[in-house]
C-alpha positions as a Markdown table, in Angstrom:
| # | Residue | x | y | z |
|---|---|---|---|---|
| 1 | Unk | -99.3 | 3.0 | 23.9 |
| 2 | Unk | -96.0 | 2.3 | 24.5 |
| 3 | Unk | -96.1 | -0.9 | 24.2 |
| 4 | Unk | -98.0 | -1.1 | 20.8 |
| 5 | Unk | -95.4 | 1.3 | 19.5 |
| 6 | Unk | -92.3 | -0.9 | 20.9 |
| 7 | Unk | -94.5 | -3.4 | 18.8 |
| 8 | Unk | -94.6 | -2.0 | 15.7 |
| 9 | Unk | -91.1 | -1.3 | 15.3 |
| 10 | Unk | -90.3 | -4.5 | 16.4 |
| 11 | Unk | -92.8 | -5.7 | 13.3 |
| 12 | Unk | -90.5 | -3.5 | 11.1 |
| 13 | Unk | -87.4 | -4.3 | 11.9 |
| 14 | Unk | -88.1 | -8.0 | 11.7 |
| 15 | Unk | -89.3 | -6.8 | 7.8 |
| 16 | Unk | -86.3 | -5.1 | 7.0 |
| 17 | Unk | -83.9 | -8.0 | 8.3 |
| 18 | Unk | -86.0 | -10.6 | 6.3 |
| 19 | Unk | -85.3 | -8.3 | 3.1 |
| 20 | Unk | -82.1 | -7.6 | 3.6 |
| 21 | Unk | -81.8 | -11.7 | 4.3 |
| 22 | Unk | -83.7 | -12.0 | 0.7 |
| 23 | Unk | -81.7 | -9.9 | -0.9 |
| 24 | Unk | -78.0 | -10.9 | 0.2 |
| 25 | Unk | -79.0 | -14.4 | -0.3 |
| 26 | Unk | -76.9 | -15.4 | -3.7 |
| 27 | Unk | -74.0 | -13.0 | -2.2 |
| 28 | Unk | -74.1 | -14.9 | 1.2 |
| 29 | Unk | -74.3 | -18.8 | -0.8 |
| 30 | Unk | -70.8 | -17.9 | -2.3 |
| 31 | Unk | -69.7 | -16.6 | 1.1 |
| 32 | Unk | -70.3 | -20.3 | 2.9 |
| 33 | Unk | -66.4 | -20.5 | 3.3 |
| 34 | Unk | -66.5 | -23.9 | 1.4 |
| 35 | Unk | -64.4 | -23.5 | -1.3 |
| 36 | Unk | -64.8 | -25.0 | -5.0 |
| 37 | Unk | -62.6 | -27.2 | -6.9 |
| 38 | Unk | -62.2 | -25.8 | -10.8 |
| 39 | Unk | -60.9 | -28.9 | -12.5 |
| 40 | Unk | -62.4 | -30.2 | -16.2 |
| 41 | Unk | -64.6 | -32.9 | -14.4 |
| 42 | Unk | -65.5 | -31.1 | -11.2 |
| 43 | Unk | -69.4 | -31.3 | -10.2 |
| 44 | Unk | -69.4 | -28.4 | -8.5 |
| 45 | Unk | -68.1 | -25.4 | -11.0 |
| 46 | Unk | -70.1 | -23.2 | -12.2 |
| 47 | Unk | -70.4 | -22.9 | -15.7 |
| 48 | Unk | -73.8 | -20.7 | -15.3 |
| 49 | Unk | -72.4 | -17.0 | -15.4 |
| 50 | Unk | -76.6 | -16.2 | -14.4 |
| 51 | Unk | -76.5 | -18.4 | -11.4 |
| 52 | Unk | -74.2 | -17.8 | -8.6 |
| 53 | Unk | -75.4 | -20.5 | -6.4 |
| 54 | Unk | -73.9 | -24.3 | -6.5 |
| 55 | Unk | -76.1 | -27.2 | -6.8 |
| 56 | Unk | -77.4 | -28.6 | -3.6 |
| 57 | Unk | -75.2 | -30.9 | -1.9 |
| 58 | Unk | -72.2 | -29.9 | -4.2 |
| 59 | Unk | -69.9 | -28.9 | -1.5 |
| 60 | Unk | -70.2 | -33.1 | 0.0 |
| 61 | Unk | -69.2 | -34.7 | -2.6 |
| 62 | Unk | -65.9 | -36.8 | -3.6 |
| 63 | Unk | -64.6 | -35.2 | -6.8 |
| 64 | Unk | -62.9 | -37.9 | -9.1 |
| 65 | Unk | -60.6 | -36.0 | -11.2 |
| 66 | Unk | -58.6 | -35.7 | -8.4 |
| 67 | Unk | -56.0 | -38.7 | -8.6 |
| 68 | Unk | -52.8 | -38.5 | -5.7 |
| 69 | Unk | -50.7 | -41.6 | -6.5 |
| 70 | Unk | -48.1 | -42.1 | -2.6 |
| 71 | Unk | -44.6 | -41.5 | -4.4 |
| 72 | Unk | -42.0 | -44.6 | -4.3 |
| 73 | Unk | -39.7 | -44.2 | -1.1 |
| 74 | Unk | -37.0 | -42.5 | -3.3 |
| 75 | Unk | -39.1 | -40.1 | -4.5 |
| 76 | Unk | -40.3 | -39.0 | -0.9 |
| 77 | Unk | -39.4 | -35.4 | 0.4 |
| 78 | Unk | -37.2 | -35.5 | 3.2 |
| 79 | Unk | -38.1 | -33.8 | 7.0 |
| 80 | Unk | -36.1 | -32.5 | 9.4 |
| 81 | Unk | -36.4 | -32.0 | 12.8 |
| 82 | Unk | -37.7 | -28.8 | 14.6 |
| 83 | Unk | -35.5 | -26.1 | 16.4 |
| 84 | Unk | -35.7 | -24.6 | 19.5 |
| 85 | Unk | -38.9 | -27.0 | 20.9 |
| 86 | Unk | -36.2 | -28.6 | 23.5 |
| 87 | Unk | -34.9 | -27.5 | 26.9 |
| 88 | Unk | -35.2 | -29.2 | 30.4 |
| 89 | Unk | -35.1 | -26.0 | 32.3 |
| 90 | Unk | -37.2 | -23.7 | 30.2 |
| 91 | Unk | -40.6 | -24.0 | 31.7 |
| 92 | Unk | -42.0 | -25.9 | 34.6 |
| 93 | Unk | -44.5 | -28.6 | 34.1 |
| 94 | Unk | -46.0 | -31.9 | 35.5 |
| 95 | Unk | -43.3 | -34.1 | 35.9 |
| 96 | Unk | -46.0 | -36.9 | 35.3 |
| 97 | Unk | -45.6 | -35.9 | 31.4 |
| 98 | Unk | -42.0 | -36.6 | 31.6 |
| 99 | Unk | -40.8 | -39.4 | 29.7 |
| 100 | Unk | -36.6 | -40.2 | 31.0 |
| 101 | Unk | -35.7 | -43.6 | 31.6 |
| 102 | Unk | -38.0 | -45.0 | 29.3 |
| 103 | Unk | -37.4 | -46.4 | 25.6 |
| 104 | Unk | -40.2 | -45.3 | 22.5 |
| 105 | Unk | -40.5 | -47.1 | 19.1 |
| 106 | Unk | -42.1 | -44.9 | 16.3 |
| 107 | Unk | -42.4 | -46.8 | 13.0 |
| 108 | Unk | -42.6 | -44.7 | 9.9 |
| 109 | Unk | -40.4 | -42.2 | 11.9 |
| 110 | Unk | -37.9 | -41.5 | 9.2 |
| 111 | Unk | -39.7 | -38.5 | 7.8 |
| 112 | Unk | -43.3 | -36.2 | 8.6 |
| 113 | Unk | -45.5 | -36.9 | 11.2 |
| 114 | Unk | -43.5 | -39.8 | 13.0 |
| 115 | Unk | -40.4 | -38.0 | 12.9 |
| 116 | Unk | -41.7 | -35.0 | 14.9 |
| 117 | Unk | -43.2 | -37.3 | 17.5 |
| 118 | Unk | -40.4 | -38.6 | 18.2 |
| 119 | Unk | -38.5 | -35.8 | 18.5 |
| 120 | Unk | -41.0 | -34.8 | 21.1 |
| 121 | Unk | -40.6 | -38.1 | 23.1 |
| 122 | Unk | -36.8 | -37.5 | 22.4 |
| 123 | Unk | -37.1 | -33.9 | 24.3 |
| 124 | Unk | -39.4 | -35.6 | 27.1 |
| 125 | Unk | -36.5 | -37.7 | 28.1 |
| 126 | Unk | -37.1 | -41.1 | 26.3 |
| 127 | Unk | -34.5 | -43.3 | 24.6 |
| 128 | Unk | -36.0 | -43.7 | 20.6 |
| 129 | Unk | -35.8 | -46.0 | 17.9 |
| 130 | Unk | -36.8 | -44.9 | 14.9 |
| 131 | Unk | -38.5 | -47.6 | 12.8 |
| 132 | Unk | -38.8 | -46.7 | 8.7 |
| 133 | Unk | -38.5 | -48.8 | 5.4 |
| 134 | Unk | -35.6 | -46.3 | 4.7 |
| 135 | Unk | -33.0 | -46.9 | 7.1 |
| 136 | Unk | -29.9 | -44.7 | 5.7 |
| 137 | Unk | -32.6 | -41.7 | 6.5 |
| 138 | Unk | -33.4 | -43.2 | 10.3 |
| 139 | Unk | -29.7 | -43.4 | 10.7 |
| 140 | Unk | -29.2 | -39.7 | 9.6 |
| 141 | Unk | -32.5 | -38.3 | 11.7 |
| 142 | Unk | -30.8 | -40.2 | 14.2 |
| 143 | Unk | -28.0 | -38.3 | 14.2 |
| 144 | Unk | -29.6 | -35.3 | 14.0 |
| 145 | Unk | -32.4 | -35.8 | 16.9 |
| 146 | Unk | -29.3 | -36.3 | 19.3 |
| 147 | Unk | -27.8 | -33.4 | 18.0 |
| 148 | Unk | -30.4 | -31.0 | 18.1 |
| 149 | Unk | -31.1 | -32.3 | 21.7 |
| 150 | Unk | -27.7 | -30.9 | 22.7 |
| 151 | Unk | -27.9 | -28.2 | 21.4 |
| 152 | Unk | -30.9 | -27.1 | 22.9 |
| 153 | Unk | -29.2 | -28.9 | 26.2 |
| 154 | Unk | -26.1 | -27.9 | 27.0 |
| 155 | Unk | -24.4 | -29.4 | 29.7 |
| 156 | Unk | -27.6 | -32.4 | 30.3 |
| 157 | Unk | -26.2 | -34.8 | 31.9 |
| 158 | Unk | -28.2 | -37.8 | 30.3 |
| 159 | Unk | -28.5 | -37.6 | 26.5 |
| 160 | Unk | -31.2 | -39.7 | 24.9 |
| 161 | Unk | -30.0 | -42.3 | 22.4 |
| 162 | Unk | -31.4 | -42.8 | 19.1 |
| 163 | Unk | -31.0 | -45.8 | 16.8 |
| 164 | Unk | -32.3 | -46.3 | 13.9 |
| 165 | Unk | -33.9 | -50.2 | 12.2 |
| 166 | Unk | -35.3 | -51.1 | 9.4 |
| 167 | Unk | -38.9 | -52.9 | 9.0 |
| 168 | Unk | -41.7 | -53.8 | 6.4 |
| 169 | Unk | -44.2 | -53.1 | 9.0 |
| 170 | Unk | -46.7 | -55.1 | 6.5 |
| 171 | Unk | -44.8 | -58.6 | 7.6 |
| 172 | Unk | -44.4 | -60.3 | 10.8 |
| 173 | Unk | -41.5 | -61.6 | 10.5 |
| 174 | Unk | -40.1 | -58.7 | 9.5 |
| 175 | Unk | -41.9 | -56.9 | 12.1 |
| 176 | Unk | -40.3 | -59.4 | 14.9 |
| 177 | Unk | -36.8 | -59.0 | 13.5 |
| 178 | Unk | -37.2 | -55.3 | 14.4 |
| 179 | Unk | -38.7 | -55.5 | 17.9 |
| 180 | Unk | -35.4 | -58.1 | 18.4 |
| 181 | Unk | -32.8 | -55.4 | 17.2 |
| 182 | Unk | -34.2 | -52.5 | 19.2 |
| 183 | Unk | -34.8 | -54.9 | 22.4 |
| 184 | Unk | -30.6 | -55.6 | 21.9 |
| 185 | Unk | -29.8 | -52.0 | 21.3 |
| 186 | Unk | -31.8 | -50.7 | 24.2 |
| 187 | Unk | -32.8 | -52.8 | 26.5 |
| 188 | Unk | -36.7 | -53.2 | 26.8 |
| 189 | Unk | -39.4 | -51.5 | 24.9 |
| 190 | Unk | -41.8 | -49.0 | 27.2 |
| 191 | Unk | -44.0 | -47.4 | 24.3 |
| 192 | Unk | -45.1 | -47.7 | 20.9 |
| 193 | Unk | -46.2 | -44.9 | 18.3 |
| 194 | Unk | -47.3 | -46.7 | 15.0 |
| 195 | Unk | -47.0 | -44.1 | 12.6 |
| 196 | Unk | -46.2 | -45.8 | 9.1 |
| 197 | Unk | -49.0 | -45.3 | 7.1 |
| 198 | Unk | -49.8 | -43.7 | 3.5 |
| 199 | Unk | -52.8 | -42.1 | 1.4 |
| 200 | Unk | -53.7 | -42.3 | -2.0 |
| 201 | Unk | -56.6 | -40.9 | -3.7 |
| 202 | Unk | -58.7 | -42.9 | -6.9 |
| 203 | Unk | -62.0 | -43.1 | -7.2 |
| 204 | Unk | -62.9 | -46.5 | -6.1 |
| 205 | Unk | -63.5 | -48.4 | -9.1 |
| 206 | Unk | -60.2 | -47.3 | -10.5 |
| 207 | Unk | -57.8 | -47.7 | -7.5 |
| 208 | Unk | -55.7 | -50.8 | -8.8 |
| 209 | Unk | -56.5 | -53.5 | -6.5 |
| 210 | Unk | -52.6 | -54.3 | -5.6 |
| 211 | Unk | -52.1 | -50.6 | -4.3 |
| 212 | Unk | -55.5 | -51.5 | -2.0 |
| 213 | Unk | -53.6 | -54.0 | -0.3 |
| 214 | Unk | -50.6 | -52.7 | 0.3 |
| 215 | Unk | -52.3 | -49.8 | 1.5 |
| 216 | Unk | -54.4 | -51.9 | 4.2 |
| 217 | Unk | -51.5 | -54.1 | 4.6 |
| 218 | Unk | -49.1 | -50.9 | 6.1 |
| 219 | Unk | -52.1 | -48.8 | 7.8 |
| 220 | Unk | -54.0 | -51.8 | 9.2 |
| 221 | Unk | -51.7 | -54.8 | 9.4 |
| 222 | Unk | -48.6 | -53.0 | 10.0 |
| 223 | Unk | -50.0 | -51.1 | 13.3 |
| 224 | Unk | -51.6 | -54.4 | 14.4 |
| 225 | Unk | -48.4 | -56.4 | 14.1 |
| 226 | Unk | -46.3 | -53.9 | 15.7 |
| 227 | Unk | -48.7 | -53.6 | 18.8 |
| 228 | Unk | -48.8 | -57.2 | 18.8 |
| 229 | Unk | -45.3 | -58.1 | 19.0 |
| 230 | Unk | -44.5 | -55.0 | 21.6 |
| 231 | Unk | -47.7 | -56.4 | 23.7 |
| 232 | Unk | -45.6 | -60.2 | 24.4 |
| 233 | Unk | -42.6 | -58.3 | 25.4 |
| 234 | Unk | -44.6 | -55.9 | 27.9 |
| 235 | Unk | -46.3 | -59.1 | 28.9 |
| 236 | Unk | -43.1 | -60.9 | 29.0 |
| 237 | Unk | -41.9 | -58.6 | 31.3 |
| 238 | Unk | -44.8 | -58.1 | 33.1 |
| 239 | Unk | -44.3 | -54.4 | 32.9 |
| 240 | Unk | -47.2 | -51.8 | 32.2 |
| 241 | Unk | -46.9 | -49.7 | 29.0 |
| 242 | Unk | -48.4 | -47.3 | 26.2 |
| 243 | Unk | -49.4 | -47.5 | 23.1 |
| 244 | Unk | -50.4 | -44.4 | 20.7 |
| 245 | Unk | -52.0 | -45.6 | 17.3 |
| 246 | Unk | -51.9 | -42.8 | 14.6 |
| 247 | Unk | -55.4 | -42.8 | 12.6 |
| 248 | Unk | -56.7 | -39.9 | 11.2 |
| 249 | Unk | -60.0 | -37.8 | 11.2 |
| 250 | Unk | -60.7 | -40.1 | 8.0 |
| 251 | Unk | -61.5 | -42.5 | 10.3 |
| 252 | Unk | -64.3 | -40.9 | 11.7 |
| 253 | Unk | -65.8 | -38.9 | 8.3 |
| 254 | Unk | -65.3 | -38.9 | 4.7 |
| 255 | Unk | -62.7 | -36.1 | 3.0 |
| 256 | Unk | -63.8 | -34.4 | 0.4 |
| 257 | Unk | -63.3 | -33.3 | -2.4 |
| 258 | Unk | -60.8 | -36.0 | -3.1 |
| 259 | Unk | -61.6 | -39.5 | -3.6 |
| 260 | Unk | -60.1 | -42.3 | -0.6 |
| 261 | Unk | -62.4 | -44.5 | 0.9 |
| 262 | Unk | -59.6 | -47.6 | 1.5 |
| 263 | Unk | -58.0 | -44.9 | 3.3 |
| 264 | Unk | -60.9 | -43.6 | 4.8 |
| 265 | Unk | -62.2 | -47.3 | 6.2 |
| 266 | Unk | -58.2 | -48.5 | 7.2 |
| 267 | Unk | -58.1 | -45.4 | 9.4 |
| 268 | Unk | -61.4 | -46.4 | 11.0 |
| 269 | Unk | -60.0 | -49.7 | 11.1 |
| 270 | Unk | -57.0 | -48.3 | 13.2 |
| 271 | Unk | -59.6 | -46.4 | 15.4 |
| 272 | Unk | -61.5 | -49.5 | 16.7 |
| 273 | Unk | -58.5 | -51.5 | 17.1 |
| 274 | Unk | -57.2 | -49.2 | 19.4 |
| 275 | Unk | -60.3 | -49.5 | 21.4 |
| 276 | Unk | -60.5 | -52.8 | 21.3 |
| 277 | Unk | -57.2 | -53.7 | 22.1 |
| 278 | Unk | -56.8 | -51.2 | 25.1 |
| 279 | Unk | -59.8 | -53.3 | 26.4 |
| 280 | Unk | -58.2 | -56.6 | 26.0 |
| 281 | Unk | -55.1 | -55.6 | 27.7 |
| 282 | Unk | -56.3 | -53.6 | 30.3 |
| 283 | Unk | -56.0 | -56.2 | 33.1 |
| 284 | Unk | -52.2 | -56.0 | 32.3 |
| 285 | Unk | -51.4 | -52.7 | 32.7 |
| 286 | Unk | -51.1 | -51.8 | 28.6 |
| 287 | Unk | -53.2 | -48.9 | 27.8 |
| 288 | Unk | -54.0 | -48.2 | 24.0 |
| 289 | Unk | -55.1 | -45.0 | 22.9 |
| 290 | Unk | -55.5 | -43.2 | 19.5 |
| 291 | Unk | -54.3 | -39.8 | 18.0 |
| 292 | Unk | -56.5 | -38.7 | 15.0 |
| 293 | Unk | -54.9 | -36.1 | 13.1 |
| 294 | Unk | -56.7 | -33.4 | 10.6 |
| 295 | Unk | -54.6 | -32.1 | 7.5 |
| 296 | Unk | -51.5 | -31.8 | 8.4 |
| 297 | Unk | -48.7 | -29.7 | 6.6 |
| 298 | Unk | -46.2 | -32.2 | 6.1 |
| 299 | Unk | -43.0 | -31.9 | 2.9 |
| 300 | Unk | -45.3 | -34.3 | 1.5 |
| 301 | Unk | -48.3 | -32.7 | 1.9 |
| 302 | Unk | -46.8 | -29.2 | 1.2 |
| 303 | Unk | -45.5 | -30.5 | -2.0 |
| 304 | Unk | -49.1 | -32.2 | -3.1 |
| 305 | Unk | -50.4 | -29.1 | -2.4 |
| 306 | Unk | -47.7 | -26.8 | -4.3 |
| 307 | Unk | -49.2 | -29.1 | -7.2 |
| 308 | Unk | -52.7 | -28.5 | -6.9 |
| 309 | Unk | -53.5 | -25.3 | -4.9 |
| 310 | Unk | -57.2 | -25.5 | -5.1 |
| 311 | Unk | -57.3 | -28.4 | -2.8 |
| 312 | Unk | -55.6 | -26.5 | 0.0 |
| 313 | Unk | -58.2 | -23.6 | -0.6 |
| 314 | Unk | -60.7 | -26.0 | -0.3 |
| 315 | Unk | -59.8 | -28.1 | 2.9 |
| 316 | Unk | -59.1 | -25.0 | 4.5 |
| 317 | Unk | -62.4 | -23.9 | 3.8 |
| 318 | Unk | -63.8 | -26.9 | 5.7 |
| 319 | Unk | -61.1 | -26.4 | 8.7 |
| 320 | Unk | -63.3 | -24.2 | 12.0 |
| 321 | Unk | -60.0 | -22.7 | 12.3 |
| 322 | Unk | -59.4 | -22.1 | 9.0 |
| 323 | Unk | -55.6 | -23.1 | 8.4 |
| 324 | Unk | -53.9 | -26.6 | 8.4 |
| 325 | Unk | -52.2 | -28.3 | 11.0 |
| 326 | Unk | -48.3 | -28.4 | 11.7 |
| 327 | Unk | -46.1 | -31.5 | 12.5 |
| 328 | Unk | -45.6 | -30.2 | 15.9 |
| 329 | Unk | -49.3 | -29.8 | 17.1 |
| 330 | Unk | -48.9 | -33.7 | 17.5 |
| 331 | Unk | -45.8 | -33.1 | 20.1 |
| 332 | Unk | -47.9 | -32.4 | 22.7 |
| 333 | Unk | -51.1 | -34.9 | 22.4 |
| 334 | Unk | -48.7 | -37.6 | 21.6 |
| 335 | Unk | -46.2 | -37.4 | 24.9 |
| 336 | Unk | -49.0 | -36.6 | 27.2 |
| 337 | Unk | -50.8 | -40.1 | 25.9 |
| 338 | Unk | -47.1 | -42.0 | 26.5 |
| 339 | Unk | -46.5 | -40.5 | 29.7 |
| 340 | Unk | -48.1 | -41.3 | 33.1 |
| 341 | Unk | -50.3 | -38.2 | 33.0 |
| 342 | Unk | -52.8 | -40.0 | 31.1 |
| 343 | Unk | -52.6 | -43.0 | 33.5 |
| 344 | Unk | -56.3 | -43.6 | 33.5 |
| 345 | Unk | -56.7 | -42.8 | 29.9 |
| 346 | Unk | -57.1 | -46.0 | 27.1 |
| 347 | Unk | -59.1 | -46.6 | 24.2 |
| 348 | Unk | -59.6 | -42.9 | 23.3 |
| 349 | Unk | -59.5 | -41.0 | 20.2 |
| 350 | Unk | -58.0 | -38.0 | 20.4 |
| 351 | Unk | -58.7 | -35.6 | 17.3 |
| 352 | Unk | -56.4 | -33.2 | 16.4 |
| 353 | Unk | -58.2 | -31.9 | 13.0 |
| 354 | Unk | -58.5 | -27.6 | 14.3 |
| 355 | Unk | -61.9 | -28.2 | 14.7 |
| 356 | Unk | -62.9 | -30.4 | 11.4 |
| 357 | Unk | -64.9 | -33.3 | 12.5 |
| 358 | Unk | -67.0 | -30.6 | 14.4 |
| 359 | Unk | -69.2 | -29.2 | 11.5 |
């Protein structure tokens, strides 16, 4: 008896809940925490006031009103470094993630994302040069890493240096002129973070074909080059070293609602070069690894998105934890990969996206 009425309320129950399912179901489609794009050629608003559910699949798709041209390197919002990260003495930690004594390159680390990293290889002990088409900005970061370092360090008794070069990371000769320079300035080259890169977003039939190429010519051809020419010299020296490639989770899945696949397939292209150079140097002690970072609040970014506020709402919306990254989540992945603490570590992707590529 018992049973049969344990049954029967179970039976019940299971009637409600569907109901309840059946009736919250045009609430709970609007409640899918994947935001919509209002613009005058956007697929997925709503322009039925009866019908509060989008079209299936409208959430996936590229939207192609959405047009983010990269602004010319005068135009570019300048960064500046972070405070209070530093300190030798302010917690204990694996010495293996130190980096002192040895000397970093990080092109494209004028402004944003390269900057920060190599502020964090600066505050793990390593001698930089900062590589970046603008040099009068490297020269002043330059300044202003050191600066920062001692304040957060008084009394260290070694102080990193800091110089700053010019390159076009898109041409080799160019590229070897630079590896020269920073070779005289400091000595020998121990690690490499390729961080020059940009985005645009066209729709691919209108994305000017000239803009393609440069685009593939600094994400693609300038990270190969660089690795490249810092490979001879580790090779020349017969000394091991480590690389860090900077792709991004477009390399692995396609953004939406704004239109990029050249920038989607370079970052892919970035990916598997990483992998497949940390295989062909393996036997000589160069590992190669990649950091794949999500949306990232950069001054550029912040300023893109200061512009067109929808397009935060809805990458957020897409984000597991629900808010963009910061510069300084990369601190971290990006010294750990330089540093011996990742000795047996090459040819990985690590993705740094709050959770993105997940869902």
């Amino acid at each position: 008896m018992l049973a049969q009425r344990l049954s029967r309320a179970s039976t019940q129950a299971t009637t409600l809940a569907r109901g309840a399912i059946r009736t919250a179901a045009p609430r709970s489609a609007l409640a899918t925490g994947r935001a919509c794009l209002h613009t005058k050629n956007n697929p997925l608003k709503n322009t039925d006031k009866k019908t509060s559910a989008p079209p299936p699949g409208a959430f996936a798709r590229t939207d192609d009103s959405i047009t983010v041209k990269y602004p010319e390197e005068d135009a570019l919002p300048p960064s500046t470094p972070v405070q209070g990260r530093g300190g030798f003495h302010m917690k204990r930690t694996l010495a293996s993630f130190s980096l002192e004594g040895k000397v970093g390159v990080v092109t494209g680390g004028a402004r944003g994302l390269g900057l920060v990293m190599g502020q964090g290889m600066v505050i793990s002990g390593a001698n930089l040069a900062i590589v970046d088409m603008n040099k009068e900005e490297a020269e002043r970061q330059a300044v202003e890493l050191v600066e920062v370092f001692r304040k957060e360090n008084p009394g260290a008794e070694h102080v990193p240096k800091v110089t700053a070069h010019y390159a076009d990371v898109s041409d080799a000769d160019s590229v070897q002129g630079c590896i020269d320079e920073v070779i005289k300035e400091h000595g020998k080259i121990d690690h490499l973070v390729t961080s020059a890169g940009f985005t645009e977003n066209y729709n691919a039939v209108d994305y000017p074909v000239d803009r393609m190429r440069k685009l593939w010519a600094v994400n693609v051809d300038g990270t190969y080059l660089f690795a490249v020419t810092v490979a001879k010299h580790l090779m020349a020296r017969k000394s091991p070293g480590s690389m860090v490639f900077i792709g991004s989770m477009s390399g692995s899945i396609v953004n939406v609602p704004q239109p990029q696949a050249p920038y989607n397939c370079a970052k892919a292209a970035v990916r598997h070069l990483a992998a497949s150079l940390a295989v062909e140097w393996a036997d000589v002690g160069i590992r190669v690894n990649c950091i794949s970072p999500g949306y990232m609040m950069t001054a550029l970014t912040e300023k893109i998105l200061n512009d067109k506020p929808d397009l935060k709402k809805s990458w957020t919306s897409l984000i597991p934890q629900g808010k963009m990254g910061q510069p300084v989540d990369l601190m971290g992945p990006v010294t750990f990969l330089l540093s011996d603490a990742s000795q047996y570590v090459t040819g990985a992707d690590v993705r740094v996206d709050g959770g993105y590529t997940l869902t």
